Short mmCIF file of C-alpha atoms in Angstrom, two decimals:
data_model
loop_
_atom_site.label_atom_id
_atom_site.label_comp_id
_atom_site.label_asym_id
_atom_site.label_seq_id
_atom_site.Cartn_x
_atom_site.Cartn_y
_atom_site.Cartn_z
CA MET A 1 146.62 130.79 84.88
CA ARG A 2 145.61 128.82 81.81
CA GLY A 3 145.90 125.63 83.84
CA CYS A 4 143.64 127.10 86.49
CA VAL A 5 141.05 128.06 83.93
CA LYS A 6 141.20 124.58 82.47
CA LEU A 7 140.85 123.04 85.93
CA LEU A 8 137.97 125.38 86.72
CA LEU A 9 136.25 124.47 83.45
CA ILE A 10 136.67 120.77 84.09
CA SER A 11 135.38 121.22 87.64
CA VAL A 12 132.33 123.09 86.39
CA ILE A 13 131.62 120.34 83.86
CA LEU A 14 132.09 117.62 86.46
CA PHE A 15 129.97 119.54 88.97
CA SER A 16 127.25 119.96 86.32
CA VAL A 17 127.33 116.26 85.49
CA ASP A 18 127.14 115.46 89.21
CA VAL A 19 124.32 117.94 89.89
CA PHE A 20 122.31 116.90 86.84
CA GLY A 21 123.54 113.28 87.10
CA LYS A 22 121.43 110.93 85.07
CA PRO A 23 120.99 107.34 86.26
CA THR A 24 123.36 104.94 84.62
CA PRO A 25 122.08 101.90 82.77
CA GLY A 26 123.45 99.94 85.69
CA ASP A 27 121.24 101.87 88.08
CA LEU A 28 118.14 101.22 85.99
CA LYS A 29 118.94 97.52 85.88
CA PHE A 30 119.52 97.60 89.63
CA TYR A 31 116.14 99.25 90.22
CA ARG A 32 114.38 96.76 87.90
CA ASN A 33 116.05 93.87 89.76
CA LEU A 34 114.80 95.28 93.05
CA THR A 35 111.24 95.09 91.77
CA LEU A 36 111.75 91.53 90.61
CA GLN A 37 113.06 90.56 94.03
CA VAL A 38 109.76 91.39 95.73
CA ARG A 39 108.82 88.11 97.34
CA PRO A 40 106.42 86.07 95.20
CA GLU A 41 104.39 84.81 98.18
CA ALA A 42 103.73 85.93 101.71
CA GLU A 43 101.19 85.56 104.48
CA PHE A 44 99.93 88.27 106.82
CA LYS A 45 97.69 88.68 109.86
CA ILE A 46 95.30 91.57 110.49
CA PRO A 47 95.04 91.75 114.27
CA MET A 48 91.48 92.46 115.38
CA PRO A 49 90.12 93.17 118.87
CA GLY A 50 88.64 90.19 120.67
CA GLY A 51 91.00 87.76 118.98
CA ASN A 52 89.05 87.63 115.71
CA ASP A 53 92.17 88.08 113.65
CA MET A 54 91.93 87.93 109.88
CA PHE A 55 94.53 86.47 107.59
CA TYR A 56 95.50 87.04 104.01
CA ASP A 57 98.17 85.70 101.73
CA TYR A 58 99.29 86.28 98.20
CA LYS A 59 101.00 84.39 95.44
CA LEU A 60 102.24 86.19 92.36
CA GLU A 61 104.13 85.52 89.19
CA PHE A 62 105.79 88.36 87.31
CA GLY A 63 104.78 88.99 83.72
CA GLU A 64 106.08 91.55 81.25
CA PRO A 65 107.30 94.99 82.35
CA ILE A 66 104.95 97.87 81.59
CA TYR A 67 107.76 100.46 81.54
CA PRO A 68 110.68 99.46 79.31
CA GLN A 69 112.89 100.73 82.15
CA PRO A 70 112.13 102.20 85.55
CA VAL A 71 111.37 105.93 85.50
CA THR A 72 113.67 108.06 87.64
CA VAL A 73 113.71 111.57 89.10
CA GLU A 74 116.73 113.20 90.73
CA ALA A 75 116.26 115.41 93.74
CA HIS A 76 118.27 117.03 96.56
CA PHE A 77 118.22 117.05 100.33
CA ASP A 78 118.76 120.31 102.22
CA ASN A 79 122.26 119.19 103.11
CA GLY A 80 123.12 119.10 99.40
CA GLY A 81 123.05 115.33 99.17
CA THR A 82 121.11 113.83 96.31
CA TYR A 83 118.57 111.08 96.08
CA THR A 84 116.82 109.34 93.23
CA LEU A 85 113.15 108.53 93.10
CA PHE A 86 112.37 105.58 90.89
CA PHE A 87 109.08 104.13 89.68
CA ASP A 88 108.39 100.78 88.14
CA ARG A 89 105.37 98.81 86.96
CA ILE A 90 105.26 95.17 85.97
CA TRP A 91 102.31 93.00 84.94
CA LEU A 92 101.46 89.96 86.99
CA LYS A 93 100.44 86.80 85.20
CA ASP A 94 96.88 85.49 85.39
CA GLY A 95 96.78 83.09 88.31
CA SER A 96 98.30 85.60 90.73
CA TYR A 97 95.94 86.00 93.68
CA VAL A 98 95.47 87.43 97.11
CA THR A 99 93.31 85.23 99.32
CA LEU A 100 91.45 87.02 102.09
CA SER A 101 89.03 85.12 104.32
CA GLY A 102 88.63 82.47 101.65
CA GLU A 103 88.01 84.96 98.85
CA GLN A 104 90.50 84.79 96.01
CA ILE A 105 91.02 88.13 94.29
CA PRO A 106 93.15 88.41 91.14
CA LEU A 107 96.38 90.38 91.39
CA THR A 108 97.10 92.21 88.16
CA CYS A 109 100.26 94.30 88.50
CA ILE A 110 102.92 95.56 90.84
CA PHE A 111 103.76 99.25 91.21
CA ILE A 112 106.94 100.37 92.95
CA LYS A 113 107.78 103.81 94.23
CA GLY A 114 111.41 103.73 95.31
CA GLN A 115 113.94 106.09 96.83
CA ASP A 116 117.70 105.59 96.43
CA ASN A 117 119.56 107.46 99.20
CA ARG A 118 123.04 106.12 98.56
CA ASP A 119 124.34 109.59 97.59
CA SER A 120 122.51 111.39 100.37
CA GLY A 121 125.55 111.97 102.53
CA ASN A 122 123.74 110.38 105.47
CA ASN A 123 125.47 107.20 106.58
CA SER A 124 123.44 106.50 109.70
CA PRO A 125 122.22 102.88 109.95
CA LEU A 126 118.85 104.34 110.92
CA PHE A 127 118.51 105.90 107.47
CA PRO A 128 117.83 103.29 104.77
CA GLU A 129 119.90 103.45 101.63
CA ILE A 130 117.03 102.10 99.56
CA ILE A 131 113.32 102.41 100.33
CA LEU A 132 110.71 100.62 98.25
CA LYS A 133 107.01 101.30 98.56
CA VAL A 134 105.36 98.27 97.06
CA TYR A 135 101.79 98.16 95.77
CA ILE A 136 100.54 94.77 94.63
CA VAL A 137 97.38 95.73 92.81
CA ALA A 138 94.20 93.72 92.49
CA ASN A 139 91.40 93.95 89.95
CA ASP A 140 92.91 96.57 87.64
CA PHE A 141 93.89 95.01 84.35
CA THR A 142 95.16 98.36 83.07
CA CYS A 143 97.45 99.03 86.06
CA GLN A 144 96.71 102.73 85.96
CA GLY A 145 97.16 104.37 89.33
CA PRO A 146 97.44 105.12 92.13
CA ILE A 147 96.05 108.47 90.93
CA ARG A 148 93.19 108.29 88.42
CA PRO A 149 94.37 109.58 85.05
CA GLY A 150 93.12 113.06 84.28
CA TRP A 151 91.88 113.63 87.83
CA PRO A 152 90.32 116.02 88.81
CA LYS A 153 89.39 117.26 85.31
CA ASN A 154 87.87 113.93 84.29
CA GLY A 155 85.93 113.58 87.48
CA GLY A 156 85.55 110.48 89.61
CA LYS A 157 87.62 109.47 92.59
CA GLU A 158 91.15 110.74 93.10
CA GLU A 159 92.59 107.26 93.46
CA ASN A 160 92.03 104.40 91.06
CA TRP A 161 92.78 101.23 93.01
CA ASP A 162 90.12 99.86 95.32
CA THR A 163 92.14 96.82 96.44
CA TYR A 164 95.84 96.32 96.88
CA ILE A 165 98.47 94.96 99.23
CA ARG A 166 100.99 97.58 100.26
CA TYR A 167 104.20 97.44 102.21
CA GLU A 168 107.64 98.97 102.40
CA ILE A 169 111.08 97.47 102.10
CA HIS A 170 113.97 99.24 103.79
CA ASP A 171 116.72 96.72 103.23
CA PRO A 172 117.17 95.13 99.81
CA THR A 173 119.56 92.53 101.19
CA ILE A 174 116.70 90.78 102.95
CA MET A 175 113.68 92.36 101.16
CA LEU A 176 111.65 92.16 104.37
CA PRO A 177 108.15 93.67 104.05
CA VAL A 178 107.51 96.23 106.78
CA ASP A 179 104.62 98.55 107.55
CA THR A 180 102.35 96.12 105.76
CA GLY A 181 98.68 96.52 105.02
CA ILE A 182 95.86 95.73 102.69
CA ARG A 183 93.28 97.98 101.11
CA TYR A 184 90.16 95.93 100.48
CA ARG A 185 87.38 97.67 98.53
CA TRP A 186 88.59 101.05 99.77
CA ASN A 187 88.89 99.97 103.42
CA GLU A 188 92.42 99.97 104.82
CA TYR A 189 93.76 97.42 107.29
CA SER A 190 97.20 97.30 108.82
CA SER A 191 98.75 93.89 109.16
CA VAL A 192 101.81 91.99 110.31
CA LEU A 193 103.90 89.61 108.28
CA ILE A 194 103.66 85.98 109.30
CA LYS A 195 105.77 84.35 106.58
CA MET B 1 118.72 125.40 92.87
CA LYS B 2 115.28 126.67 93.90
CA MET B 3 113.77 125.29 90.68
CA LYS B 4 115.00 121.75 91.26
CA PRO B 5 112.44 120.75 93.91
CA PHE B 6 109.70 122.20 91.72
CA ILE B 7 110.91 120.28 88.68
CA ALA B 8 111.25 117.14 90.77
CA VAL B 9 107.71 117.47 92.10
CA PHE B 10 106.36 118.15 88.61
CA LEU B 11 108.12 115.07 87.27
CA ILE B 12 106.88 112.95 90.17
CA ILE B 13 103.32 114.05 89.50
CA SER B 14 103.79 113.42 85.78
CA CYS B 15 104.96 109.91 86.58
CA PHE B 16 101.73 109.22 88.43
CA PHE B 17 99.71 110.73 85.63
CA GLY B 18 100.06 108.23 82.86
CA PRO B 19 103.42 106.69 82.17
CA SER B 20 103.99 107.10 78.49
CA ALA B 21 105.60 103.74 77.67
CA SER B 22 102.20 102.17 77.13
CA ARG B 23 98.70 103.49 77.40
CA ALA B 24 97.27 101.25 80.08
CA GLU B 25 94.34 103.24 81.42
CA VAL B 26 90.71 102.11 81.15
CA ILE B 27 90.05 105.76 81.68
CA TRP B 28 90.45 107.41 78.27
CA ASP B 29 92.68 110.35 78.97
CA PRO B 30 92.73 112.88 77.51
CA LEU B 31 89.13 112.64 76.38
CA PRO B 32 88.68 113.23 72.65
CA PRO B 33 87.41 116.75 71.93
CA GLU B 34 84.27 115.21 70.38
CA ALA B 35 83.46 113.26 73.57
CA TYR B 36 79.68 113.08 74.19
CA ALA B 37 78.88 115.39 71.25
CA PHE B 38 76.36 112.73 70.27
CA GLY B 39 74.51 113.46 73.50
CA THR B 40 74.36 117.16 72.72
CA LEU B 41 72.90 116.53 69.26
CA TYR B 42 70.70 113.54 70.09
CA PRO B 43 69.91 113.72 73.82
CA GLU B 44 67.05 111.21 73.75
CA ALA B 45 69.18 108.54 72.11
CA GLN B 46 72.10 109.28 74.42
CA ARG B 47 69.93 108.91 77.49
CA LEU B 48 68.77 105.53 76.19
CA LEU B 49 72.39 104.45 75.91
CA PHE B 50 72.96 105.51 79.53
CA ALA B 51 69.86 103.49 80.42
CA PHE B 52 71.34 100.42 78.71
CA ASP B 53 74.51 100.71 80.80
CA TYR B 54 72.32 100.99 83.88
CA GLY B 55 70.19 98.03 82.78
CA HIS B 56 73.15 95.77 82.01
CA ALA B 57 74.73 96.54 85.37
CA LEU B 58 71.46 96.09 87.26
CA VAL B 59 70.65 92.71 85.74
CA TYR B 60 74.16 91.42 86.46
CA GLU B 61 73.98 92.62 90.06
CA LEU B 62 70.55 91.12 90.69
CA LEU B 63 71.48 87.80 89.04
CA LEU B 64 74.57 87.63 91.21
CA LEU B 65 72.88 88.62 94.46
CA ASN B 66 69.98 86.21 93.89
CA ARG B 67 72.04 83.35 92.53
CA GLY B 68 70.79 80.01 93.74
CA HIS B 69 67.64 81.57 95.24
CA ILE B 70 65.47 82.22 92.18
CA SER B 71 62.67 79.73 92.75
CA ASP B 72 60.34 81.36 90.21
CA PRO B 73 62.34 82.60 87.20
CA GLU B 74 59.23 83.90 85.44
CA ALA B 75 58.28 86.11 88.38
CA PHE B 76 61.90 87.24 88.75
CA GLU B 77 62.06 88.16 85.08
CA LYS B 78 58.78 90.05 85.28
CA GLU B 79 60.01 92.06 88.25
CA LEU B 80 63.33 92.77 86.53
CA LEU B 81 61.61 93.88 83.33
CA ALA B 82 59.40 96.22 85.31
CA LYS B 83 62.44 97.84 86.93
CA ILE B 84 64.24 98.21 83.61
CA THR B 85 61.17 99.48 81.76
CA ALA B 86 60.83 102.24 84.33
CA ILE B 87 64.42 103.25 83.63
CA LEU B 88 63.91 103.08 79.86
CA ASN B 89 60.83 105.27 80.13
CA ASN B 90 62.72 107.84 82.17
CA PRO B 91 66.36 107.26 81.33
CA PRO B 92 69.25 108.89 83.20
CA ARG B 93 70.67 112.19 82.01
CA VAL B 94 74.24 111.45 83.12
CA LYS B 95 76.45 108.45 82.69
CA VAL B 96 76.26 106.26 85.77
CA ASP B 97 79.28 104.55 87.28
CA GLU B 98 78.74 100.79 87.22
CA THR B 99 80.39 100.37 90.59
CA ASP B 100 77.59 102.50 92.06
CA ILE B 101 74.82 100.33 90.57
CA ALA B 102 76.51 96.96 90.66
CA PRO B 103 79.30 96.86 93.24
CA THR B 104 79.17 93.08 93.69
CA TYR B 105 79.31 92.40 89.97
CA ALA B 106 82.08 94.99 89.48
CA TYR B 107 84.15 93.37 92.19
CA THR B 108 83.58 89.82 91.00
CA PHE B 109 84.33 90.42 87.31
CA PRO B 110 87.13 93.02 87.22
CA LEU B 111 88.61 92.02 83.86
CA VAL B 112 85.24 91.89 82.15
CA LEU B 113 84.38 95.27 83.66
CA ASN B 114 87.59 96.75 82.26
CA LEU B 115 86.91 95.21 78.83
CA PHE B 116 83.33 96.48 78.72
CA ASP B 117 84.23 99.98 79.95
CA TRP B 118 86.96 100.41 77.36
CA SER B 119 84.78 99.05 74.57
CA HIS B 120 81.85 101.26 75.57
CA LEU B 121 84.11 104.29 75.35
CA LEU B 122 84.95 103.37 71.76
CA HIS B 123 81.25 102.85 71.04
CA GLN B 124 80.52 106.31 72.39
CA PHE B 125 83.37 108.18 70.72
CA VAL B 126 82.63 106.66 67.32
CA LEU B 127 79.03 107.86 67.69
CA ASP B 128 80.36 111.27 68.73
CA VAL B 129 82.54 111.61 65.63
CA LEU B 130 79.88 110.37 63.24
CA ALA B 131 77.31 112.70 64.79
CA SER B 132 79.41 115.84 64.96
CA SER B 133 81.97 115.71 62.18
CA GLU B 134 81.57 118.55 59.72
CA ASP B 135 83.58 116.65 57.18
CA ARG B 136 81.60 113.64 56.01
CA GLY B 137 84.40 112.04 54.00
CA GLU B 138 88.03 111.09 54.43
CA LYS B 139 88.69 113.26 57.50
CA MET B 140 85.79 111.74 59.40
CA ILE B 141 86.87 108.23 58.47
CA ALA B 142 90.46 108.97 59.46
CA ARG B 143 89.35 110.35 62.81
CA VAL B 144 87.34 107.22 63.63
CA ASN B 145 90.30 105.07 62.64
CA GLU B 146 92.56 107.17 64.86
CA LEU B 147 90.29 106.51 67.84
CA PHE B 148 90.16 102.82 66.95
CA LYS B 149 93.96 102.70 66.95
CA ILE B 150 94.05 104.21 70.45
CA TYR B 151 91.42 101.70 71.53
CA LYS B 152 93.45 98.76 70.22
CA SER B 153 96.61 99.90 72.01
CA SER B 154 95.14 99.20 75.44
CA PRO B 155 95.80 95.97 77.36
CA VAL B 156 92.03 95.74 77.85
CA ALA B 157 91.00 95.95 74.20
CA ILE B 158 88.68 93.24 72.90
CA THR B 159 90.01 91.76 69.68
CA ASP B 160 88.68 92.94 66.31
CA GLN B 161 89.11 89.45 64.87
CA CYS B 162 85.65 88.06 64.16
CA LYS B 163 84.69 84.95 66.11
CA THR B 164 82.29 82.12 65.45
CA MET B 165 79.02 81.95 67.34
CA LEU B 166 80.52 79.05 69.26
CA PHE B 167 82.31 81.66 71.34
CA MET B 168 78.90 82.65 72.67
CA ASP B 169 77.03 79.36 72.40
CA GLY B 170 79.67 76.67 72.78
CA HIS B 171 80.42 76.67 76.50
CA TYR B 172 79.09 74.27 79.14
CA PHE B 173 76.97 77.10 80.57
CA SER B 174 75.82 78.61 77.26
CA LYS B 175 72.23 79.65 76.56
CA ALA B 176 71.27 79.44 80.24
CA PHE B 177 70.19 83.07 80.28
CA ARG B 178 68.05 83.03 77.14
CA ARG B 179 66.38 79.77 78.19
CA THR B 180 65.63 80.97 81.72
CA PHE B 181 64.82 84.60 80.96
CA PRO B 182 63.78 84.72 77.27
CA SER B 183 62.10 88.12 77.39
CA PHE B 184 65.03 89.77 79.12
CA ASN B 185 67.39 88.21 76.64
CA LEU B 186 65.38 89.73 73.80
CA LEU B 187 65.47 93.08 75.58
CA ILE B 188 69.27 92.93 75.61
CA TRP B 189 69.39 91.95 71.95
CA SER B 190 67.10 94.89 71.24
CA TYR B 191 69.53 97.19 73.07
CA HIS B 192 72.35 95.92 70.88
CA TRP B 193 70.25 96.27 67.74
CA PHE B 194 69.53 99.90 68.62
CA GLN B 195 73.20 100.67 69.28
CA ILE B 196 74.19 99.19 65.91
CA LYS B 197 71.42 101.01 64.06
CA LEU B 198 72.69 104.33 65.34
CA TYR B 199 75.99 103.86 63.48
CA GLU B 200 74.10 103.29 60.26
CA ALA B 201 71.78 106.22 60.92
CA LEU B 202 74.69 108.60 61.48
CA LEU B 203 76.15 107.80 58.08
CA LYS B 204 73.21 109.29 56.20
CA PRO B 205 74.42 112.06 53.90
CA THR B 206 72.63 115.11 55.35
CA ARG B 207 71.92 116.31 58.86
CA ALA B 208 68.18 116.13 58.22
CA ASP B 209 68.53 112.52 57.06
CA ARG B 210 70.60 111.62 60.10
CA ASP B 211 68.10 113.25 62.47
CA ALA B 212 65.26 111.34 60.84
CA ALA B 213 67.17 108.04 60.92
CA VAL B 214 68.04 108.39 64.61
CA ALA B 215 64.43 109.25 65.44
CA ALA B 216 63.27 106.22 63.44
CA ALA B 217 65.74 103.96 65.28
CA ILE B 218 64.36 105.18 68.62
CA LEU B 219 60.80 104.49 67.50
CA ASP B 220 61.70 101.06 66.19
CA PHE B 221 63.51 100.22 69.43
CA ARG B 222 60.46 101.17 71.48
CA LYS B 223 58.32 98.94 69.25
CA LEU B 224 60.77 96.07 69.73
CA ILE B 225 60.44 96.19 73.49
CA SER B 226 56.74 97.10 73.61
CA ASN B 227 55.45 93.56 74.21
CA LEU B 228 58.29 91.15 74.89
CA PRO B 229 58.86 88.43 73.89
CA ASP B 230 56.46 88.70 70.94
CA SER B 231 57.49 92.17 69.83
CA ALA B 232 61.15 91.22 69.19
CA ASP B 233 61.65 88.34 66.79
CA PHE B 234 65.43 87.88 66.96
CA ASP B 235 66.61 84.30 66.52
CA MET B 236 70.19 85.31 67.16
CA MET B 237 72.17 88.19 68.54
CA PRO B 238 72.09 91.09 66.05
CA GLU B 239 75.37 91.43 64.17
CA THR B 240 76.89 94.78 63.29
CA ALA B 241 77.85 94.03 59.70
CA LYS B 242 74.30 92.86 58.91
CA GLU B 243 72.43 95.68 60.66
CA ALA B 244 74.87 98.45 59.71
CA PRO B 245 76.33 97.51 56.30
CA THR B 246 77.43 101.03 55.35
CA PHE B 247 79.28 101.37 58.62
CA ALA B 248 80.85 97.92 58.20
CA LYS B 249 82.06 98.79 54.70
CA LEU B 250 83.73 102.02 55.87
CA PHE B 251 85.24 100.48 59.01
CA PRO B 252 85.73 96.78 58.30
CA ARG B 253 87.34 95.81 61.62
CA ILE B 254 85.19 97.74 64.09
CA PRO B 255 82.03 95.60 63.70
CA SER B 256 83.83 92.51 64.97
CA ALA B 257 85.18 94.41 67.98
CA PHE B 258 81.61 95.49 68.77
CA ASP B 259 80.11 92.03 68.18
CA ASN B 260 82.76 90.43 70.42
CA ASN B 261 81.74 92.89 73.14
CA HIS B 262 78.07 91.99 72.71
CA MET B 263 78.85 88.28 72.80
CA LEU B 264 80.76 88.74 76.03
CA HIS B 265 77.72 90.43 77.57
CA ASP B 266 75.66 87.35 76.72
CA ILE B 267 78.36 85.02 78.03
CA ILE B 268 78.43 86.80 81.39
CA SER B 269 74.65 86.58 81.57
CA ASP B 270 74.94 82.83 81.00
CA ILE B 271 77.67 82.42 83.63
CA LEU B 272 75.54 84.28 86.16
CA THR B 273 72.43 82.23 85.37
CA SER B 274 73.84 78.74 84.95
CA ASP B 275 74.02 76.51 88.03
CA LYS B 276 76.83 74.63 86.27
CA VAL B 277 79.16 77.47 87.27
CA THR B 278 79.72 77.23 91.00
CA ARG B 279 80.08 80.41 93.03
CA ASP B 280 83.75 79.82 93.71
CA LYS B 281 84.41 79.64 89.98
CA LEU B 282 82.70 82.90 89.00
CA ARG B 283 85.82 85.04 89.16
CA SER B 284 88.10 82.64 87.37
CA GLU B 285 85.52 81.94 84.66
CA GLY B 286 85.10 85.67 84.19
CA ILE B 287 88.83 86.04 83.62
CA ARG B 288 88.95 83.00 81.34
CA VAL B 289 86.20 84.20 79.02
CA GLY B 290 87.48 87.76 79.14
CA ARG B 291 90.90 86.62 77.94
CA MET B 292 89.22 84.58 75.20
CA ASP B 293 87.43 87.71 74.06
CA GLN B 294 90.79 89.45 73.75
CA ASP B 295 92.48 86.55 72.02
CA PRO B 296 92.30 86.80 68.22
CA ASP B 297 92.88 83.07 67.89
CA ALA B 298 90.11 81.94 70.25
CA PHE B 299 87.05 80.81 68.24
CA LYS B 300 88.49 82.54 65.18
CA SER B 301 86.10 82.56 62.28
CA ALA B 302 87.17 81.83 58.72
CA ASP B 303 84.00 83.50 57.52
CA CYS B 304 84.32 87.15 58.47
CA PRO B 305 81.83 89.55 56.87
CA ASN B 306 84.44 92.01 55.51
#
């Protein structure tokens, strides 16, 4: 009986640790490395009717991290599996640019919203283990967004970034940008990756 | 179990609302409780400050849009002065967003815009504390210093290290604005003089004295701009320590932060006016001079006033 109580107690503790599992330092380093693996240059096409396609490309160089470590949040699927949301922000060095139709616009920081599904219990190859939503931000030298701080109490627009490149990555082994697009002065354009 | 999604959502939202590792926002959040108290106590002066923001933005936008096409600078200046005078005679009651008045300028000079916006918030909040603080001694001074500390923690803070005038006058494009548009330049220097004078006025010992000093500053400002260029006899940009010595003695580092902001305004005017800066270089020059304004070692002066 005593052994059963002990086993039950250990199980409860283990279950609690699992349910309230904090990310390990290894996880945080893994998430930070994912951010740093975002490709430093790429070129995209914005298909337009009539063949008047537009093109843009970017070149970036990582600077210092803004968060000492990525910020994480644990959550649960309905099936009981868990997933981790992670957020990261890193400065980009001066000299990082997106070039759109000949106009060179400074890129100032990168913001990542990630989802780690490795403990989700879903092993289908259609369900990515890691999803990164990448925002490569232009013109904001404070890197505060995407929601304007203090909104709506402080007034102004809900979002803070008028120009950014955005895409998703569903496979960290190849870090291929998918669902790519650019927001240019509040106008959104979908695009395709060229290289 | 039911609480977990709620907690997760709350934490997600918190993550978007201001990561705490560093304060990176050009939006000052949360606003200080004193924010815009100056405007409640001195509405006429506050409206003039809103008019200056409007005027700065408007001149930058028009210089940028008309770049390379100003065949008659005198006529252009006259037209610009007329527009600005109308605003100064009936100044706005609310703070205007620069991106609404000057979208092209805002988009071309993003770093400079961030630097100016952050600095202008410090300008405003210092006025607010000096105007509204019931304590006129150590608590008031400590509160201003607290705000200054928050200001300096931002990645878009202009340095409080005083710089030589070469920072303003030593570039290949320098003085283009004051040579081409002398009256408008004096108008801008008059703006800056008025802003500085307010700090001095708000350090008078009694409320009645402060009210009188602010009213006098408004009158003197209107005299300065009454008949430009003759009515304003500045040889150089007004400096905070000289025009507001009491303020400079109480807060020895803030005057340089303000002067560096004012110098940057003049530098941007020069960049926009000078044909030595080609259009394709505007953005990169804006970033270069903005970074210099943040760099304590760039054009560092050995002869700081305090």
